[in-house]
């Protein structure tokens, strides 16, 4: 189900990951990406052709321009997607493509983006093995028309990217084996069981996380999968914890809910399939306009200082992103 921001906040980043056909096709599937365009970036010549980039020393990298809604997807999430479809330790080679035009890179227009990318790289690559360029955008030239949306027009065309990964969970998930109903009830309690498994709702202003704003992450009480960041939480006055968006776009799924007199959009955890709450278009405009109204009993809070020991250390850089 398509959940749109009420107040989009457009930003732009440029990513290089080998042949731009597959990179573009992958990112077109990601929620929050508003538009894509392929082209040639940070080279030595003006208005290069594809033939020149491939066979002459132009210095350009095959690059995809991504315009995204920062209220729906953070730059850090985009970079995590890039890292899953490239080999960040391979210099000038991705898949079967070899040459400087196939180098990997992140090219930014805003200086603040550099620190975000480098902080994330440091967290996921503590041994500094990445050879991904992180540089300001010097120039970007549109590729020829036939290259734009190439795999849409040529579905059997060459692609070095595993496009199906766009639909798979982005974040590393804790090992989870679904318990039988009685064992789960015993572990999480009656109220949490009825909420997560039978779509019950806790009474407003009674949940422990309604007025809770400590730094950390909120995970599914059933499966342990990460769902929300404290930096996206705000006081909506509705009586339940309110978030502007999930930790990453595919952390949750959506279902139509007609159980009341009006249609609502139910929010469920993607991995554990727990009922979490609902999402409404009446949130804070400066945070995207959405209100993820979530039951406290569906969640477990992990403090920032405990994230490393509990297996969520790789997500700490996400806490530093702008809300």
PDB file of C-alpha atoms in Angstrom:
ATOM      1  CA  UNK A   1       0.000   0.000   0.000  1.00  0.00           C
ATOM      2  CA  UNK A   2       1.359   3.394  -0.938  1.00  0.00           C
ATOM      3  CA  UNK A   3       1.744   5.772   2.015  1.00  0.00           C
ATOM      4  CA  UNK A   4       2.648   9.272   0.872  1.00  0.00           C
ATOM      5  CA  UNK A   5       4.106  12.148   2.823  1.00  0.00           C
ATOM      6  CA  UNK A   6       1.745  15.038   3.224  1.00  0.00           C
ATOM      7  CA  UNK A   7       4.566  17.586   3.075  1.00  0.00           C
ATOM      8  CA  UNK A   8       7.425  16.205   0.936  1.00  0.00           C
ATOM      9  CA  UNK A   9      10.899  17.582   1.532  1.00  0.00           C
ATOM     10  CA  UNK A  10      12.880  17.065  -1.663  1.00  0.00           C
ATOM     11  CA  UNK A  11      16.617  16.475  -1.514  1.00  0.00           C
ATOM     12  CA  UNK A  12      19.116  15.138  -4.034  1.00  0.00           C
ATOM     13  CA  UNK A  13      22.047  12.744  -3.879  1.00  0.00           C
ATOM     14  CA  UNK A  14      24.081  11.094  -6.652  1.00  0.00           C
ATOM     15  CA  UNK A  15      25.244   7.481  -6.379  1.00  0.00           C
ATOM     16  CA  UNK A  16      27.557   5.414  -8.562  1.00  0.00           C
ATOM     17  CA  UNK A  17      27.552   1.637  -8.375  1.00  0.00           C
ATOM     18  CA  UNK A  18      28.694   0.185 -11.674  1.00  0.00           C
ATOM     19  CA  UNK A  19      26.393   0.056 -14.699  1.00  0.00           C
ATOM     20  CA  UNK A  20      23.734   2.659 -14.054  1.00  0.00           C
ATOM     21  CA  UNK A  21      20.916   0.583 -15.590  1.00  0.00           C
ATOM     22  CA  UNK A  22      20.647  -1.764 -12.610  1.00  0.00           C
ATOM     23  CA  UNK A  23      21.333   0.867  -9.953  1.00  0.00           C
ATOM     24  CA  UNK A  24      18.500   3.018 -11.277  1.00  0.00           C
ATOM     25  CA  UNK A  25      16.106   0.058 -11.559  1.00  0.00           C
ATOM     26  CA  UNK A  26      16.819  -0.899  -7.949  1.00  0.00           C
ATOM     27  CA  UNK A  27      16.270   2.559  -6.480  1.00  0.00           C
ATOM     28  CA  UNK A  28      13.059   3.076  -8.442  1.00  0.00           C
ATOM     29  CA  UNK A  29      11.562   0.380  -6.197  1.00  0.00           C
ATOM     30  CA  UNK A  30      12.475   2.108  -2.932  1.00  0.00           C
ATOM     31  CA  UNK A  31       9.781   4.031  -1.073  1.00  0.00           C
ATOM     32  CA  UNK A  32      10.661   7.689  -0.696  1.00  0.00           C
ATOM     33  CA  UNK A  33      12.623   7.944  -3.952  1.00  0.00           C
ATOM     34  CA  UNK A  34      10.715  10.541  -5.973  1.00  0.00           C
ATOM     35  CA  UNK A  35      12.632  10.412  -9.258  1.00  0.00           C
ATOM     36  CA  UNK A  36      15.742   8.923 -10.857  1.00  0.00           C
ATOM     37  CA  UNK A  37      17.947   9.972 -13.739  1.00  0.00           C
ATOM     38  CA  UNK A  38      21.094   8.348 -15.109  1.00  0.00           C
ATOM     39  CA  UNK A  39      24.105  10.276 -16.295  1.00  0.00           C
ATOM     40  CA  UNK A  40      27.815  10.922 -16.103  1.00  0.00           C
ATOM     41  CA  UNK A  41      29.422  12.630 -13.105  1.00  0.00           C
ATOM     42  CA  UNK A  42      32.718  14.113 -11.965  1.00  0.00           C
ATOM     43  CA  UNK A  43      34.675  13.713 -15.182  1.00  0.00           C
ATOM     44  CA  UNK A  44      37.081  15.831 -17.173  1.00  0.00           C
ATOM     45  CA  UNK A  45      34.963  16.599 -20.253  1.00  0.00           C
ATOM     46  CA  UNK A  46      31.703  18.383 -20.920  1.00  0.00           C
ATOM     47  CA  UNK A  47      28.616  16.715 -22.382  1.00  0.00           C
ATOM     48  CA  UNK A  48      30.210  13.287 -22.828  1.00  0.00           C
ATOM     49  CA  UNK A  49      28.588  10.553 -24.887  1.00  0.00           C
ATOM     50  CA  UNK A  50      28.196   6.962 -23.728  1.00  0.00           C
ATOM     51  CA  UNK A  51      30.774   5.869 -26.286  1.00  0.00           C
ATOM     52  CA  UNK A  52      33.265   8.433 -25.028  1.00  0.00           C
ATOM     53  CA  UNK A  53      32.743   7.440 -21.390  1.00  0.00           C
ATOM     54  CA  UNK A  54      33.266   3.768 -22.272  1.00  0.00           C
ATOM     55  CA  UNK A  55      36.203   4.100 -24.658  1.00  0.00           C
ATOM     56  CA  UNK A  56      37.962   7.392 -23.899  1.00  0.00           C
ATOM     57  CA  UNK A  57      39.620   8.725 -20.794  1.00  0.00           C
ATOM     58  CA  UNK A  58      36.813  11.110 -19.803  1.00  0.00           C
ATOM     59  CA  UNK A  59      37.031  10.398 -16.061  1.00  0.00           C
ATOM     60  CA  UNK A  60      33.261  10.239 -15.700  1.00  0.00           C
ATOM     61  CA  UNK A  61      31.448   7.722 -13.485  1.00  0.00           C
ATOM     62  CA  UNK A  62      28.130   6.181 -14.516  1.00  0.00           C
ATOM     63  CA  UNK A  63      25.909   7.781 -11.904  1.00  0.00           C
ATOM     64  CA  UNK A  64      22.263   7.873 -10.845  1.00  0.00           C
ATOM     65  CA  UNK A  65      20.697  11.113  -9.655  1.00  0.00           C
ATOM     66  CA  UNK A  66      18.223  10.395  -6.864  1.00  0.00           C
ATOM     67  CA  UNK A  67      15.622  12.939  -5.801  1.00  0.00           C
ATOM     68  CA  UNK A  68      14.104  11.768  -2.539  1.00  0.00           C
ATOM     69  CA  UNK A  69      11.650  12.829   0.130  1.00  0.00           C
ATOM     70  CA  UNK A  70      13.700  13.153   3.309  1.00  0.00           C
ATOM     71  CA  UNK A  71      10.501  12.910   5.362  1.00  0.00           C
ATOM     72  CA  UNK A  72      10.101   9.329   4.131  1.00  0.00           C
ATOM     73  CA  UNK A  73      13.664   8.115   3.611  1.00  0.00           C
ATOM     74  CA  UNK A  74      16.900   9.334   5.174  1.00  0.00           C
ATOM     75  CA  UNK A  75      20.188   9.698   3.327  1.00  0.00           C
ATOM     76  CA  UNK A  76      21.618   7.016   5.591  1.00  0.00           C
ATOM     77  CA  UNK A  77      18.936   4.583   4.430  1.00  0.00           C
ATOM     78  CA  UNK A  78      19.766   5.338   0.799  1.00  0.00           C
ATOM     79  CA  UNK A  79      23.433   4.610   1.457  1.00  0.00           C
ATOM     80  CA  UNK A  80      22.584   1.322   3.175  1.00  0.00           C
ATOM     81  CA  UNK A  81      20.671   0.367   0.033  1.00  0.00           C
ATOM     82  CA  UNK A  82      23.668   1.279  -2.117  1.00  0.00           C
ATOM     83  CA  UNK A  83      25.982  -0.864   0.004  1.00  0.00           C
ATOM     84  CA  UNK A  84      23.747  -3.909  -0.392  1.00  0.00           C
ATOM     85  CA  UNK A  85      23.906  -3.811  -4.223  1.00  0.00           C
ATOM     86  CA  UNK A  86      27.623  -3.073  -4.718  1.00  0.00           C
ATOM     87  CA  UNK A  87      30.917  -4.543  -3.614  1.00  0.00           C
ATOM     88  CA  UNK A  88      32.272  -1.494  -1.763  1.00  0.00           C
ATOM     89  CA  UNK A  89      35.769  -3.024  -1.560  1.00  0.00           C
ATOM     90  CA  UNK A  90      36.141  -3.455  -5.347  1.00  0.00           C
ATOM     91  CA  UNK A  91      37.962  -0.660  -7.172  1.00  0.00           C
ATOM     92  CA  UNK A  92      36.741   0.202 -10.661  1.00  0.00           C
ATOM     93  CA  UNK A  93      34.862  -3.073 -11.028  1.00  0.00           C
ATOM     94  CA  UNK A  94      31.258  -4.063 -10.341  1.00  0.00           C
ATOM     95  CA  UNK A  95      29.818  -7.314 -11.643  1.00  0.00           C
ATOM     96  CA  UNK A  96      31.304  -8.009 -15.050  1.00  0.00           C
ATOM     97  CA  UNK A  97      32.046  -4.338 -15.724  1.00  0.00           C
ATOM     98  CA  UNK A  98      35.608  -3.056 -15.425  1.00  0.00           C
ATOM     99  CA  UNK A  99      36.845   0.514 -15.793  1.00  0.00           C
ATOM    100  CA  UNK A 100      36.973   3.808 -13.975  1.00  0.00           C
ATOM    101  CA  UNK A 101      33.497   4.646 -15.278  1.00  0.00           C
ATOM    102  CA  UNK A 102      32.203   1.778 -13.106  1.00  0.00           C
ATOM    103  CA  UNK A 103      33.773   3.030  -9.881  1.00  0.00           C
ATOM    104  CA  UNK A 104      31.549   3.399  -6.834  1.00  0.00           C
ATOM    105  CA  UNK A 105      30.793   6.752  -5.298  1.00  0.00           C
ATOM    106  CA  UNK A 106      28.481   9.084  -3.441  1.00  0.00           C
ATOM    107  CA  UNK A 107      28.460  12.635  -4.794  1.00  0.00           C
ATOM    108  CA  UNK A 108      26.789  15.321  -2.732  1.00  0.00           C
ATOM    109  CA  UNK A 109      25.610  18.893  -3.191  1.00  0.00           C
ATOM    110  CA  UNK A 110      25.247  19.687   0.525  1.00  0.00           C
ATOM    111  CA  UNK A 111      28.392  19.563   2.667  1.00  0.00           C
ATOM    112  CA  UNK A 112      26.436  18.137   5.624  1.00  0.00           C
ATOM    113  CA  UNK A 113      25.805  14.987   3.577  1.00  0.00           C
ATOM    114  CA  UNK A 114      29.515  14.147   3.572  1.00  0.00           C
ATOM    115  CA  UNK A 115      29.615  13.746   7.354  1.00  0.00           C
ATOM    116  CA  UNK A 116      26.499  11.561   7.325  1.00  0.00           C
ATOM    117  CA  UNK A 117      27.926   9.195   4.728  1.00  0.00           C
ATOM    118  CA  UNK A 118      31.353   8.994   6.330  1.00  0.00           C
ATOM    119  CA  UNK A 119      29.855   8.350   9.769  1.00  0.00           C
ATOM    120  CA  UNK A 120      27.793   5.495   8.371  1.00  0.00           C
ATOM    121  CA  UNK A 121      30.781   4.028   6.520  1.00  0.00           C
ATOM    122  CA  UNK A 122      32.834   4.119   9.721  1.00  0.00           C
ATOM    123  CA  UNK A 123      30.121   2.213  11.571  1.00  0.00           C
ATOM    124  CA  UNK A 124      29.681  -0.548   8.993  1.00  0.00           C
ATOM    125  CA  UNK A 125      33.334  -0.675   7.865  1.00  0.00           C
ATOM    126  CA  UNK A 126      35.502  -0.209  10.981  1.00  0.00           C
ATOM    127  CA  UNK A 127      38.513  -1.713   9.168  1.00  0.00           C
ATOM    128  CA  UNK A 128      38.348   0.937   6.417  1.00  0.00           C
ATOM    129  CA  UNK A 129      38.181  -1.455   3.478  1.00  0.00           C
ATOM    130  CA  UNK A 130      35.700   0.575   1.420  1.00  0.00           C
ATOM    131  CA  UNK A 131      36.925   2.240  -1.776  1.00  0.00           C
ATOM    132  CA  UNK A 132      33.680   4.152  -2.381  1.00  0.00           C
ATOM    133  CA  UNK A 133      34.323   7.782  -3.280  1.00  0.00           C
ATOM    134  CA  UNK A 134      32.605  10.392  -1.114  1.00  0.00           C
ATOM    135  CA  UNK A 135      33.062  13.659  -2.975  1.00  0.00           C
ATOM    136  CA  UNK A 136      31.226  16.870  -3.799  1.00  0.00           C
ATOM    137  CA  UNK A 137      29.401  16.786  -7.113  1.00  0.00           C
ATOM    138  CA  UNK A 138      31.479  18.640  -9.678  1.00  0.00           C
ATOM    139  CA  UNK A 139      29.132  18.147 -12.607  1.00  0.00           C
ATOM    140  CA  UNK A 140      26.427  15.787 -13.844  1.00  0.00           C
ATOM    141  CA  UNK A 141      25.465  15.333 -17.481  1.00  0.00           C
ATOM    142  CA  UNK A 142      22.293  13.487 -18.474  1.00  0.00           C
ATOM    143  CA  UNK A 143      22.883  10.232 -20.301  1.00  0.00           C
ATOM    144  CA  UNK A 144      21.238   9.624 -23.653  1.00  0.00           C
ATOM    145  CA  UNK A 145      17.471   9.110 -23.665  1.00  0.00           C
ATOM    146  CA  UNK A 146      17.687   5.394 -24.382  1.00  0.00           C
ATOM    147  CA  UNK A 147      19.618   4.878 -21.134  1.00  0.00           C
ATOM    148  CA  UNK A 148      16.884   6.450 -18.996  1.00  0.00           C
ATOM    149  CA  UNK A 149      14.647   3.786 -17.374  1.00  0.00           C
ATOM    150  CA  UNK A 150      16.528   1.275 -19.510  1.00  0.00           C
ATOM    151  CA  UNK A 151      15.401  -1.882 -17.724  1.00  0.00           C
ATOM    152  CA  UNK A 152      11.772  -0.736 -17.793  1.00  0.00           C
ATOM    153  CA  UNK A 153      12.033  -0.608 -21.564  1.00  0.00           C
ATOM    154  CA  UNK A 154      14.268  -3.687 -21.822  1.00  0.00           C
ATOM    155  CA  UNK A 155      13.266  -6.071 -18.986  1.00  0.00           C
ATOM    156  CA  UNK A 156      15.697  -8.764 -20.125  1.00  0.00           C
ATOM    157  CA  UNK A 157      18.583  -6.322 -20.500  1.00  0.00           C
ATOM    158  CA  UNK A 158      21.922  -6.652 -18.729  1.00  0.00           C
ATOM    159  CA  UNK A 159      21.832  -6.021 -14.990  1.00  0.00           C
ATOM    160  CA  UNK A 160      24.532  -6.711 -12.408  1.00  0.00           C
ATOM    161  CA  UNK A 161      22.223  -5.808  -9.500  1.00  0.00           C
ATOM    162  CA  UNK A 162      19.983  -8.287  -7.695  1.00  0.00           C
ATOM    163  CA  UNK A 163      16.820  -6.244  -8.079  1.00  0.00           C
ATOM    164  CA  UNK A 164      14.751  -8.542  -5.850  1.00  0.00           C
ATOM    165  CA  UNK A 165      16.730  -7.320  -2.837  1.00  0.00           C
ATOM    166  CA  UNK A 166      14.750  -4.070  -2.934  1.00  0.00           C
ATOM    167  CA  UNK A 167      11.819  -5.972  -1.416  1.00  0.00           C
ATOM    168  CA  UNK A 168      13.844  -7.734   1.289  1.00  0.00           C
ATOM    169  CA  UNK A 169      14.366  -6.352   4.830  1.00  0.00           C
ATOM    170  CA  UNK A 170      17.147  -3.781   4.730  1.00  0.00           C
ATOM    171  CA  UNK A 171      18.374  -4.033   8.305  1.00  0.00           C
ATOM    172  CA  UNK A 172      20.056  -7.033   9.845  1.00  0.00           C
ATOM    173  CA  UNK A 173      17.349  -8.839  11.826  1.00  0.00           C
ATOM    174  CA  UNK A 174      17.746 -10.788  15.058  1.00  0.00           C
ATOM    175  CA  UNK A 175      17.172 -14.507  14.818  1.00  0.00           C
ATOM    176  CA  UNK A 176      13.451 -15.074  15.302  1.00  0.00           C
ATOM    177  CA  UNK A 177      11.567 -18.331  15.455  1.00  0.00           C
ATOM    178  CA  UNK A 178       7.827 -17.856  15.835  1.00  0.00           C
ATOM    179  CA  UNK A 179       6.650 -19.240  19.148  1.00  0.00           C
ATOM    180  CA  UNK A 180       3.397 -21.046  19.712  1.00  0.00           C
ATOM    181  CA  UNK A 181       0.623 -18.837  21.000  1.00  0.00           C
ATOM    182  CA  UNK A 182       0.828 -19.870  24.652  1.00  0.00           C
ATOM    183  CA  UNK A 183       4.597 -19.466  24.861  1.00  0.00           C
ATOM    184  CA  UNK A 184       4.345 -16.009  23.275  1.00  0.00           C
ATOM    185  CA  UNK A 185       1.561 -14.990  25.668  1.00  0.00           C
ATOM    186  CA  UNK A 186       3.653 -16.085  28.636  1.00  0.00           C
ATOM    187  CA  UNK A 187       6.672 -14.113  27.410  1.00  0.00           C
ATOM    188  CA  UNK A 188       5.077 -10.789  26.460  1.00  0.00           C
ATOM    189  CA  UNK A 189       1.957 -10.789  28.634  1.00  0.00           C
ATOM    190  CA  UNK A 190      -1.771 -10.910  27.951  1.00  0.00           C
ATOM    191  CA  UNK A 191      -2.256  -7.315  26.834  1.00  0.00           C
ATOM    192  CA  UNK A 192       0.703  -7.279  24.454  1.00  0.00           C
ATOM    193  CA  UNK A 193      -0.428 -10.630  23.060  1.00  0.00           C
ATOM    194  CA  UNK A 194      -3.949  -9.393  22.335  1.00  0.00           C
ATOM    195  CA  UNK A 195      -2.621  -6.202  20.724  1.00  0.00           C
ATOM    196  CA  UNK A 196       0.054  -7.771  18.528  1.00  0.00           C
ATOM    197  CA  UNK A 197      -1.819 -10.952  17.601  1.00  0.00           C
ATOM    198  CA  UNK A 198      -5.496  -9.946  17.677  1.00  0.00           C
ATOM    199  CA  UNK A 199      -5.337  -6.221  16.737  1.00  0.00           C
ATOM    200  CA  UNK A 200      -6.488  -4.985  20.138  1.00  0.00           C
ATOM    201  CA  UNK A 201      -5.717  -1.407  21.236  1.00  0.00           C
ATOM    202  CA  UNK A 202      -4.448  -0.144  24.575  1.00  0.00           C
ATOM    203  CA  UNK A 203      -6.344   2.679  26.250  1.00  0.00           C
ATOM    204  CA  UNK A 204      -4.987   6.162  25.453  1.00  0.00           C
ATOM    205  CA  UNK A 205      -2.496   7.769  27.851  1.00  0.00           C
ATOM    206  CA  UNK A 206      -1.803   4.430  29.553  1.00  0.00           C
ATOM    207  CA  UNK A 207       1.176   3.154  27.551  1.00  0.00           C
ATOM    208  CA  UNK A 208       4.676   3.441  29.012  1.00  0.00           C
ATOM    209  CA  UNK A 209       6.076   5.044  25.846  1.00  0.00           C
ATOM    210  CA  UNK A 210       3.434   7.726  25.313  1.00  0.00           C
ATOM    211  CA  UNK A 211       5.521  10.399  27.058  1.00  0.00           C
ATOM    212  CA  UNK A 212       8.906   8.722  26.597  1.00  0.00           C
ATOM    213  CA  UNK A 213      11.693  10.503  24.690  1.00  0.00           C
ATOM    214  CA  UNK A 214      14.938   8.800  25.678  1.00  0.00           C
ATOM    215  CA  UNK A 215      17.546   8.262  22.937  1.00  0.00           C
ATOM    216  CA  UNK A 216      17.405   4.796  21.392  1.00  0.00           C
ATOM    217  CA  UNK A 217      15.312   2.539  19.167  1.00  0.00           C
ATOM    218  CA  UNK A 218      11.955   0.835  19.465  1.00  0.00           C
ATOM    219  CA  UNK A 219      11.778  -2.807  18.382  1.00  0.00           C
ATOM    220  CA  UNK A 220       8.957  -5.286  17.886  1.00  0.00           C
ATOM    221  CA  UNK A 221       8.186  -6.829  21.289  1.00  0.00           C
ATOM    222  CA  UNK A 222       7.491 -10.118  19.500  1.00  0.00           C
ATOM    223  CA  UNK A 223      10.348 -10.494  17.025  1.00  0.00           C
ATOM    224  CA  UNK A 224      12.916  -7.919  18.146  1.00  0.00           C
ATOM    225  CA  UNK A 225      13.121  -6.347  14.695  1.00  0.00           C
ATOM    226  CA  UNK A 226      13.934  -2.599  14.728  1.00  0.00           C
ATOM    227  CA  UNK A 227      10.914  -0.436  13.926  1.00  0.00           C
ATOM    228  CA  UNK A 228      11.259   3.194  15.016  1.00  0.00           C
ATOM    229  CA  UNK A 229      13.912   5.714  16.065  1.00  0.00           C
ATOM    230  CA  UNK A 230      13.590   7.993  19.070  1.00  0.00           C
ATOM    231  CA  UNK A 231      14.585  10.901  16.795  1.00  0.00           C
ATOM    232  CA  UNK A 232      11.365  10.389  14.821  1.00  0.00           C
ATOM    233  CA  UNK A 233       9.143  10.367  17.911  1.00  0.00           C
ATOM    234  CA  UNK A 234       7.045  13.366  18.918  1.00  0.00           C
ATOM    235  CA  UNK A 235       4.229  14.273  21.274  1.00  0.00           C
ATOM    236  CA  UNK A 236       1.036  14.353  19.206  1.00  0.00           C
ATOM    237  CA  UNK A 237      -1.307  14.579  22.178  1.00  0.00           C
ATOM    238  CA  UNK A 238      -3.270  11.577  20.918  1.00  0.00           C
ATOM    239  CA  UNK A 239      -2.468   9.364  23.916  1.00  0.00           C
ATOM    240  CA  UNK A 240      -0.282   6.853  22.092  1.00  0.00           C
ATOM    241  CA  UNK A 241       3.363   6.999  20.989  1.00  0.00           C
ATOM    242  CA  UNK A 242       3.601   8.944  17.726  1.00  0.00           C
ATOM    243  CA  UNK A 243       6.357   8.645  15.116  1.00  0.00           C
ATOM    244  CA  UNK A 244       6.873  10.505  11.851  1.00  0.00           C
ATOM    245  CA  UNK A 245       8.134   7.415   9.976  1.00  0.00           C
ATOM    246  CA  UNK A 246       9.543   3.927  10.523  1.00  0.00           C
ATOM    247  CA  UNK A 247      13.281   3.377  10.960  1.00  0.00           C
ATOM    248  CA  UNK A 248      13.484   2.318   7.294  1.00  0.00           C
ATOM    249  CA  UNK A 249      10.727   2.270   4.694  1.00  0.00           C
ATOM    250  CA  UNK A 250      10.321  -1.509   4.524  1.00  0.00           C
ATOM    251  CA  UNK A 251      10.417  -2.112   8.290  1.00  0.00           C
ATOM    252  CA  UNK A 252       6.611  -2.124   8.326  1.00  0.00           C
ATOM    253  CA  UNK A 253       3.744  -3.223   6.108  1.00  0.00           C
ATOM    254  CA  UNK A 254       0.312  -1.715   5.624  1.00  0.00           C
ATOM    255  CA  UNK A 255      -3.201  -3.160   5.495  1.00  0.00           C
ATOM    256  CA  UNK A 256      -6.602  -1.592   4.936  1.00  0.00           C
ATOM    257  CA  UNK A 257      -8.632  -1.676   8.144  1.00  0.00           C
ATOM    258  CA  UNK A 258     -12.406  -1.323   7.871  1.00  0.00           C
ATOM    259  CA  UNK A 259     -13.201  -2.457  11.413  1.00  0.00           C
ATOM    260  CA  UNK A 260     -14.600   0.970  12.330  1.00  0.00           C
ATOM    261  CA  UNK A 261     -17.036   3.175  10.445  1.00  0.00           C
ATOM    262  CA  UNK A 262     -14.169   4.732   8.475  1.00  0.00           C
ATOM    263  CA  UNK A 263     -11.259   3.169   6.647  1.00  0.00           C
ATOM    264  CA  UNK A 264      -7.933   3.264   8.433  1.00  0.00           C
ATOM    265  CA  UNK A 265      -4.456   2.087   7.476  1.00  0.00           C
ATOM    266  CA  UNK A 266      -3.086  -0.555   9.813  1.00  0.00           C
ATOM    267  CA  UNK A 267       0.673  -0.765  10.445  1.00  0.00           C
ATOM    268  CA  UNK A 268       2.312  -4.175  11.019  1.00  0.00           C
ATOM    269  CA  UNK A 269       5.911  -5.257  11.523  1.00  0.00           C
ATOM    270  CA  UNK A 270       7.346  -6.662   8.310  1.00  0.00           C
ATOM    271  CA  UNK A 271       9.158  -9.653   9.818  1.00  0.00           C
ATOM    272  CA  UNK A 272       7.099 -10.672  12.842  1.00  0.00           C
ATOM    273  CA  UNK A 273       3.756  -9.534  11.355  1.00  0.00           C
ATOM    274  CA  UNK A 274       2.751  -7.974  14.673  1.00  0.00           C
ATOM    275  CA  UNK A 275      -0.085  -5.471  14.780  1.00  0.00           C
ATOM    276  CA  UNK A 276       1.493  -2.154  15.807  1.00  0.00           C
ATOM    277  CA  UNK A 277      -1.188   0.496  15.309  1.00  0.00           C
ATOM    278  CA  UNK A 278      -2.291   2.804  12.495  1.00  0.00           C
ATOM    279  CA  UNK A 279      -0.922   5.675  10.423  1.00  0.00           C
ATOM    280  CA  UNK A 280      -2.814   8.941   9.857  1.00  0.00           C
ATOM    281  CA  UNK A 281      -2.162  12.012   7.663  1.00  0.00           C
ATOM    282  CA  UNK A 282      -2.498  14.496  10.526  1.00  0.00           C
ATOM    283  CA  UNK A 283       1.049  14.532  11.875  1.00  0.00           C
ATOM    284  CA  UNK A 284       3.534  17.378  12.206  1.00  0.00           C
ATOM    285  CA  UNK A 285       4.021  19.104   8.831  1.00  0.00           C
ATOM    286  CA  UNK A 286       7.690  19.790   9.555  1.00  0.00           C
ATOM    287  CA  UNK A 287       8.243  16.037  10.009  1.00  0.00           C
ATOM    288  CA  UNK A 288       6.374  14.949   6.894  1.00  0.00           C
ATOM    289  CA  UNK A 289       2.763  15.145   8.009  1.00  0.00           C
ATOM    290  CA  UNK A 290       2.287  11.506   9.000  1.00  0.00           C
ATOM    291  CA  UNK A 291       1.413  10.198  12.453  1.00  0.00           C
ATOM    292  CA  UNK A 292       2.306   6.604  13.128  1.00  0.00           C
ATOM    293  CA  UNK A 293       0.047   5.968  16.119  1.00  0.00           C
ATOM    294  CA  UNK A 294       1.583   2.920  17.792  1.00  0.00           C
ATOM    295  CA  UNK A 295       0.662   0.852  20.842  1.00  0.00           C
ATOM    296  CA  UNK A 296       3.323   0.897  23.557  1.00  0.00           C
ATOM    297  CA  UNK A 297       2.680  -2.782  24.220  1.00  0.00           C
ATOM    298  CA  UNK A 298       3.723  -3.611  20.658  1.00  0.00           C
ATOM    299  CA  UNK A 299       7.158  -2.173  21.335  1.00  0.00           C
ATOM    300  CA  UNK A 300      10.263  -2.708  23.407  1.00  0.00           C
ATOM    301  CA  UNK A 301      12.665   0.203  23.881  1.00  0.00           C
ATOM    302  CA  UNK A 302      16.433  -0.277  23.616  1.00  0.00           C
ATOM    303  CA  UNK A 303      18.544   2.545  25.060  1.00  0.00           C
ATOM    304  CA  UNK A 304      21.280   3.955  22.833  1.00  0.00           C
ATOM    305  CA  UNK A 305      23.963   2.823  25.284  1.00  0.00           C
ATOM    306  CA  UNK A 306      22.584  -0.732  25.185  1.00  0.00           C
ATOM    307  CA  UNK A 307      22.245  -1.044  21.416  1.00  0.00           C
ATOM    308  CA  UNK A 308      25.720  -2.474  20.872  1.00  0.00           C
ATOM    309  CA  UNK A 309      25.384  -5.239  23.446  1.00  0.00           C
ATOM    310  CA  UNK A 310      21.881  -6.125  22.240  1.00  0.00           C
ATOM    311  CA  UNK A 311      22.991  -6.512  18.620  1.00  0.00           C
ATOM    312  CA  UNK A 312      21.761  -3.182  17.255  1.00  0.00           C
ATOM    313  CA  UNK A 313      25.098  -1.365  17.220  1.00  0.00           C
ATOM    314  CA  UNK A 314      25.102  -1.020  13.429  1.00  0.00           C
ATOM    315  CA  UNK A 315      22.014   1.191  13.731  1.00  0.00           C
ATOM    316  CA  UNK A 316      23.566   3.777  16.049  1.00  0.00           C
ATOM    317  CA  UNK A 317      24.500   6.125  13.143  1.00  0.00           C
ATOM    318  CA  UNK A 318      20.821   6.335  12.231  1.00  0.00           C
ATOM    319  CA  UNK A 319      20.143   8.035  15.561  1.00  0.00           C
ATOM    320  CA  UNK A 320      22.247  10.972  14.428  1.00  0.00           C
ATOM    321  CA  UNK A 321      20.183  11.701  11.338  1.00  0.00           C
ATOM    322  CA  UNK A 322      17.894  14.687  11.162  1.00  0.00           C
ATOM    323  CA  UNK A 323      14.321  13.961  12.187  1.00  0.00           C
TER     324      UNK A 323
END
